[in-house]
PDB file of C-alpha atoms in Angstrom:
ATOM      1  CA  GLN A   1       0.000   0.000   0.000  1.00  0.00           C
ATOM      2  CA  TRP A   2       2.674   2.408  -1.164  1.00  0.00           C
ATOM      3  CA  GLN A   3       0.260   5.237  -1.949  1.00  0.00           C
ATOM      4  CA  GLN A   4      -1.156   5.233   1.564  1.00  0.00           C
ATOM      5  CA  ALA A   5       2.316   4.947   3.053  1.00  0.00           C
ATOM      6  CA  ALA A   6       3.468   7.973   1.049  1.00  0.00           C
ATOM      7  CA  GLN A   7       0.474   9.938   2.289  1.00  0.00           C
ATOM      8  CA  TYR A   8       1.236   9.149   5.936  1.00  0.00           C
ATOM      9  CA  HIS A   9       4.919   9.954   5.530  1.00  0.00           C
ATOM     10  CA  ARG A  10       4.044  13.304   3.920  1.00  0.00           C
ATOM     11  CA  GLN A  11       1.855  14.079   6.936  1.00  0.00           C
ATOM     12  CA  ALA A  12       4.659  13.136   9.327  1.00  0.00           C
ATOM     13  CA  LEU A  13       7.077  15.312   7.346  1.00  0.00           C
ATOM     14  CA  THR A  14       4.693  18.275   7.578  1.00  0.00           C
ATOM     15  CA  ILE A  15       4.423  17.901  11.353  1.00  0.00           C
ATOM     16  CA  ARG A  16       8.160  17.487  11.830  1.00  0.00           C
ATOM     17  CA  THR A  17       8.875  20.457   9.562  1.00  0.00           C
ATOM     18  CA  ALA A  18       6.462  22.638  11.545  1.00  0.00           C
ATOM     19  CA  HIS A  19       8.436  21.790  14.687  1.00  0.00           C
ATOM     20  CA  ALA A  20      11.838  22.185  12.963  1.00  0.00           C
ATOM     21  CA  GLN A  21      12.875  18.670  13.978  1.00  0.00           C
ATOM     22  CA  ARG A  22      15.717  18.298  11.446  1.00  0.00           C
ATOM     23  CA  ARG A  23      16.761  14.728  12.244  1.00  0.00           C
ATOM     24  CA  GLU A  24      13.155  13.549  12.274  1.00  0.00           C
ATOM     25  CA  MET A  25      12.501  15.464   9.047  1.00  0.00           C
ATOM     26  CA  ALA A  26      15.307  13.431   7.479  1.00  0.00           C
ATOM     27  CA  TRP A  27      13.677  10.231   8.728  1.00  0.00           C
ATOM     28  CA  SER A  28      10.379  11.246   7.153  1.00  0.00           C
ATOM     29  CA  LEU A  29      12.093  12.157   3.884  1.00  0.00           C
ATOM     30  CA  GLN A  30      13.786   8.747   3.829  1.00  0.00           C
ATOM     31  CA  ASN A  31      10.494   6.957   4.557  1.00  0.00           C
ATOM     32  CA  LEU A  32       8.659   8.992   1.928  1.00  0.00           C
ATOM     33  CA  ALA A  33      11.402   8.236  -0.589  1.00  0.00           C
ATOM     34  CA  ASP A  34      11.070   4.508   0.191  1.00  0.00           C
ATOM     35  CA  ALA A  35       7.326   4.687  -0.485  1.00  0.00           C
ATOM     36  CA  LEU A  36       7.910   6.579  -3.727  1.00  0.00           C
ATOM     37  CA  ARG A  37      10.446   3.954  -4.763  1.00  0.00           C
ATOM     38  CA  GLY A  38       7.721   1.374  -4.212  1.00  0.00           C
ATOM     39  CA  LEU A  39       5.462   3.420  -6.473  1.00  0.00           C
ATOM     40  CA  GLY A  40       8.134   3.588  -9.166  1.00  0.00           C
ATOM     41  CA  ASP A  41       8.637   7.348  -8.828  1.00  0.00           C
ATOM     42  CA  TYR A  42      12.405   7.050  -8.792  1.00  0.00           C
ATOM     43  CA  GLU A  43      13.326  10.635  -9.642  1.00  0.00           C
ATOM     44  CA  THR A  44      11.312  12.078  -6.756  1.00  0.00           C
ATOM     45  CA  ALA A  45      12.621   9.353  -4.463  1.00  0.00           C
ATOM     46  CA  VAL A  46      16.196  10.340  -5.380  1.00  0.00           C
ATOM     47  CA  THR A  47      15.408  13.974  -4.573  1.00  0.00           C
ATOM     48  CA  TYR A  48      14.009  13.079  -1.139  1.00  0.00           C
ATOM     49  CA  PHE A  49      16.878  10.718  -0.333  1.00  0.00           C
ATOM     50  CA  GLU A  50      19.345  13.485  -1.214  1.00  0.00           C
ATOM     51  CA  GLU A  51      17.456  15.986   0.958  1.00  0.00           C
ATOM     52  CA  ALA A  52      17.543  13.502   3.834  1.00  0.00           C
ATOM     53  CA  ILE A  53      21.304  13.067   3.402  1.00  0.00           C
ATOM     54  CA  ALA A  54      21.822  16.840   3.508  1.00  0.00           C
ATOM     55  CA  LEU A  55      19.804  17.129   6.733  1.00  0.00           C
ATOM     56  CA  LEU A  56      21.652  14.227   8.311  1.00  0.00           C
ATOM     57  CA  ASP A  57      24.935  15.941   7.488  1.00  0.00           C
ATOM     58  CA  GLU A  58      23.666  19.039   9.313  1.00  0.00           C
ATOM     59  CA  VAL A  59      22.741  17.092  12.448  1.00  0.00           C
ATOM     60  CA  HIS A  60      25.843  14.867  12.261  1.00  0.00           C
ATOM     61  CA  ASP A  61      24.137  11.478  12.083  1.00  0.00           C
ATOM     62  CA  PRO A  62      26.517   9.353   9.991  1.00  0.00           C
ATOM     63  CA  VAL A  63      24.888   5.997  10.699  1.00  0.00           C
ATOM     64  CA  TYR A  64      21.414   6.997   9.594  1.00  0.00           C
ATOM     65  CA  ARG A  65      23.003   8.869   6.679  1.00  0.00           C
ATOM     66  CA  ALA A  66      24.619   5.580   5.638  1.00  0.00           C
ATOM     67  CA  THR A  67      21.215   3.872   5.790  1.00  0.00           C
ATOM     68  CA  VAL A  68      19.788   6.529   3.489  1.00  0.00           C
ATOM     69  CA  GLN A  69      22.776   6.135   1.158  1.00  0.00           C
ATOM     70  CA  MET A  70      22.144   2.396   1.008  1.00  0.00           C
ATOM     71  CA  ASN A  71      18.502   2.978   0.085  1.00  0.00           C
ATOM     72  CA  LEU A  72      19.440   5.589  -2.506  1.00  0.00           C
ATOM     73  CA  GLY A  73      21.849   3.033  -3.930  1.00  0.00           C
ATOM     74  CA  ILE A  74      18.944   0.631  -4.363  1.00  0.00           C
ATOM     75  CA  VAL A  75      17.124   3.213  -6.494  1.00  0.00           C
ATOM     76  CA  TYR A  76      20.206   3.710  -8.646  1.00  0.00           C
ATOM     77  CA  SER A  77      20.515  -0.066  -8.975  1.00  0.00           C
ATOM     78  CA  ILE A  78      16.900  -0.328 -10.151  1.00  0.00           C
ATOM     79  CA  GLN A  79      17.633   2.407 -12.685  1.00  0.00           C
ATOM     80  CA  GLY A  80      20.668   0.512 -13.994  1.00  0.00           C
ATOM     81  CA  LYS A  81      23.138   3.059 -12.612  1.00  0.00           C
ATOM     82  CA  SER A  82      25.544   0.528 -11.153  1.00  0.00           C
ATOM     83  CA  ALA A  83      28.498   2.870 -10.655  1.00  0.00           C
ATOM     84  CA  LYS A  84      26.414   5.258  -8.544  1.00  0.00           C
ATOM     85  CA  ALA A  85      24.868   2.383  -6.595  1.00  0.00           C
ATOM     86  CA  LEU A  86      28.242   0.823  -5.821  1.00  0.00           C
ATOM     87  CA  GLU A  87      29.703   4.192  -4.819  1.00  0.00           C
ATOM     88  CA  LEU A  88      26.891   4.724  -2.306  1.00  0.00           C
ATOM     89  CA  TYR A  89      27.095   1.146  -1.039  1.00  0.00           C
ATOM     90  CA  SER A  90      30.834   1.508  -0.507  1.00  0.00           C
ATOM     91  CA  ALA A  91      30.435   4.747   1.448  1.00  0.00           C
ATOM     92  CA  ALA A  92      27.702   3.206   3.602  1.00  0.00           C
ATOM     93  CA  GLU A  93      29.778   0.067   4.166  1.00  0.00           C
ATOM     94  CA  GLY A  94      32.622   2.133   5.611  1.00  0.00           C
ATOM     95  CA  VAL A  95      30.305   3.824   8.099  1.00  0.00           C
ATOM     96  CA  PHE A  96      28.628   0.575   9.138  1.00  0.00           C
ATOM     97  CA  ARG A  97      32.056  -0.968   9.740  1.00  0.00           C
ATOM     98  CA  ARG A  98      33.284   2.051  11.705  1.00  0.00           C
ATOM     99  CA  PHE A  99      30.213   2.057  13.964  1.00  0.00           C
ATOM    100  CA  THR A 100      29.972  -1.764  14.126  1.00  0.00           C
ATOM    101  CA  ASP A 101      26.435  -1.859  12.721  1.00  0.00           C
ATOM    102  CA  GLY A 102      26.653  -5.484  11.659  1.00  0.00           C
ATOM    103  CA  LEU A 103      23.109  -5.984  10.428  1.00  0.00           C
ATOM    104  CA  ASN A 104      23.185  -2.997   8.079  1.00  0.00           C
ATOM    105  CA  LEU A 105      26.696  -3.988   7.049  1.00  0.00           C
ATOM    106  CA  ALA A 106      25.347  -7.377   6.000  1.00  0.00           C
ATOM    107  CA  LYS A 107      22.543  -5.705   4.047  1.00  0.00           C
ATOM    108  CA  VAL A 108      24.791  -3.312   2.162  1.00  0.00           C
ATOM    109  CA  ILE A 109      27.345  -6.010   1.340  1.00  0.00           C
ATOM    110  CA  THR A 110      24.572  -8.242   0.010  1.00  0.00           C
ATOM    111  CA  ASN A 111      23.328  -5.313  -2.085  1.00  0.00           C
ATOM    112  CA  GLN A 112      26.847  -5.016  -3.477  1.00  0.00           C
ATOM    113  CA  GLY A 113      26.686  -8.703  -4.344  1.00  0.00           C
ATOM    114  CA  LEU A 114      23.460  -8.201  -6.254  1.00  0.00           C
ATOM    115  CA  GLU A 115      25.022  -5.311  -8.153  1.00  0.00           C
ATOM    116  CA  TYR A 116      28.084  -7.393  -9.012  1.00  0.00           C
ATOM    117  CA  LEU A 117      25.819 -10.175 -10.305  1.00  0.00           C
ATOM    118  CA  GLY A 118      24.175  -7.664 -12.628  1.00  0.00           C
ATOM    119  CA  LEU A 119      27.600  -6.539 -13.807  1.00  0.00           C
ATOM    120  CA  ARG A 120      28.667 -10.164 -14.322  1.00  0.00           C
ATOM    121  CA  GLU A 121      31.557  -9.735 -11.890  1.00  0.00           C
ATOM    122  CA  TRP A 122      31.244 -13.209 -10.428  1.00  0.00           C
ATOM    123  CA  LEU A 123      34.211 -13.231  -8.040  1.00  0.00           C
ATOM    124  CA  GLN A 124      33.225  -9.916  -6.442  1.00  0.00           C
ATOM    125  CA  ALA A 125      29.654 -11.191  -6.140  1.00  0.00           C
ATOM    126  CA  GLU A 126      30.911 -14.409  -4.543  1.00  0.00           C
ATOM    127  CA  HIS A 127      32.946 -12.494  -1.983  1.00  0.00           C
ATOM    128  CA  ALA A 128      30.075 -10.128  -1.150  1.00  0.00           C
ATOM    129  CA  PHE A 129      27.512 -12.915  -0.763  1.00  0.00           C
ATOM    130  CA  THR A 130      29.869 -15.025   1.346  1.00  0.00           C
ATOM    131  CA  THR A 131      30.506 -12.103   3.690  1.00  0.00           C
ATOM    132  CA  GLY A 132      26.827 -11.103   3.784  1.00  0.00           C
ATOM    133  CA  ALA A 133      25.733 -14.671   4.548  1.00  0.00           C
ATOM    134  CA  GLU A 134      28.270 -14.998   7.362  1.00  0.00           C
ATOM    135  CA  LEU A 135      27.093 -11.741   8.925  1.00  0.00           C
ATOM    136  CA  PHE A 136      23.396 -12.608   8.634  1.00  0.00           C
ATOM    137  CA  LEU A 137      24.114 -15.962  10.247  1.00  0.00           C
ATOM    138  CA  GLN A 138      25.696 -14.170  13.224  1.00  0.00           C
ATOM    139  CA  PHE A 139      22.471 -12.201  13.678  1.00  0.00           C
ATOM    140  CA  ASN A 140      20.323 -15.309  13.240  1.00  0.00           C
ATOM    141  CA  ASN A 141      18.527 -13.587  10.353  1.00  0.00           C
ATOM    142  CA  GLN A 142      17.511 -16.707   8.483  1.00  0.00           C
ATOM    143  CA  GLY A 143      15.619 -15.044   5.624  1.00  0.00           C
ATOM    144  CA  GLU A 144      18.445 -12.697   4.672  1.00  0.00           C
ATOM    145  CA  TYR A 145      21.006 -15.447   5.225  1.00  0.00           C
ATOM    146  CA  LEU A 146      19.192 -17.633   2.696  1.00  0.00           C
ATOM    147  CA  ASN A 147      18.944 -14.718   0.279  1.00  0.00           C
ATOM    148  CA  ALA A 148      22.710 -14.183   0.445  1.00  0.00           C
ATOM    149  CA  LEU A 149      23.311 -17.930  -0.002  1.00  0.00           C
ATOM    150  CA  ASP A 150      21.078 -17.901  -3.078  1.00  0.00           C
ATOM    151  CA  GLY A 151      23.214 -15.126  -4.559  1.00  0.00           C
ATOM    152  CA  LEU A 152      26.342 -17.095  -3.689  1.00  0.00           C
ATOM    153  CA  GLY A 153      24.940 -20.147  -5.451  1.00  0.00           C
ATOM    154  CA  ILE A 154      24.176 -18.089  -8.553  1.00  0.00           C
ATOM    155  CA  SER A 155      27.697 -16.683  -8.547  1.00  0.00           C
ATOM    156  CA  TYR A 156      29.045 -20.261  -8.407  1.00  0.00           C
ATOM    157  CA  LEU A 157      26.792 -21.303 -11.307  1.00  0.00           C
ATOM    158  CA  GLU A 158      28.009 -18.406 -13.420  1.00  0.00           C
ATOM    159  CA  GLN A 159      31.621 -19.416 -12.732  1.00  0.00           C
ATOM    160  CA  GLY A 160      30.899 -23.004 -13.801  1.00  0.00           C
ATOM    161  CA  ARG A 161      31.414 -24.260 -10.241  1.00  0.00           C
ATOM    162  CA  PHE A 162      28.428 -26.575 -10.403  1.00  0.00           C
ATOM    163  CA  THR A 163      29.273 -28.844  -7.464  1.00  0.00           C
ATOM    164  CA  GLU A 164      29.547 -25.864  -5.104  1.00  0.00           C
ATOM    165  CA  ALA A 165      26.343 -24.376  -6.493  1.00  0.00           C
ATOM    166  CA  LEU A 166      24.517 -27.689  -6.059  1.00  0.00           C
ATOM    167  CA  THR A 167      25.725 -27.911  -2.473  1.00  0.00           C
ATOM    168  CA  ILE A 168      24.313 -24.452  -1.724  1.00  0.00           C
ATOM    169  CA  PHE A 169      20.999 -25.043  -3.477  1.00  0.00           C
ATOM    170  CA  THR A 170      20.382 -28.433  -1.874  1.00  0.00           C
ATOM    171  CA  THR A 171      21.268 -27.024   1.547  1.00  0.00           C
ATOM    172  CA  ILE A 172      18.860 -24.097   1.400  1.00  0.00           C
TER     173      ILE A 172
END
């Protein structure tokens, strides 16, 4: 229900703007951008993600900024702008590592893996999915762990490593 979500996030943004709550305004912009991404309005989503990043710079919130960068990277990935997506993922990865945010680190690394699959860079995809899977396993996040393993299996298939791929796919 992306349309309804966008409506609610616009209302929250209006309230937070009226109270000059800059950090919370950034949160609302990020949430609104996510809803717009779901609606396929990528250009407006990019604008809102960028506004959120600017506000988060003002209030010095690097971890949430990295989360917004990761989500902006997803939009660029959908649009086929791999270089921009990977640049944002890399920047977010550095912040998640620095602040030991393991769950978001696993997410952004897995996103990198997906991007590398699209670029047919099988070894980079393999490395990203292996790392992402290991991190998700540490957090007992079974769904995301299986998603990363699936990507790893695909990267093995594309490299002609059929036995390793079969092992992954029969395990999950």
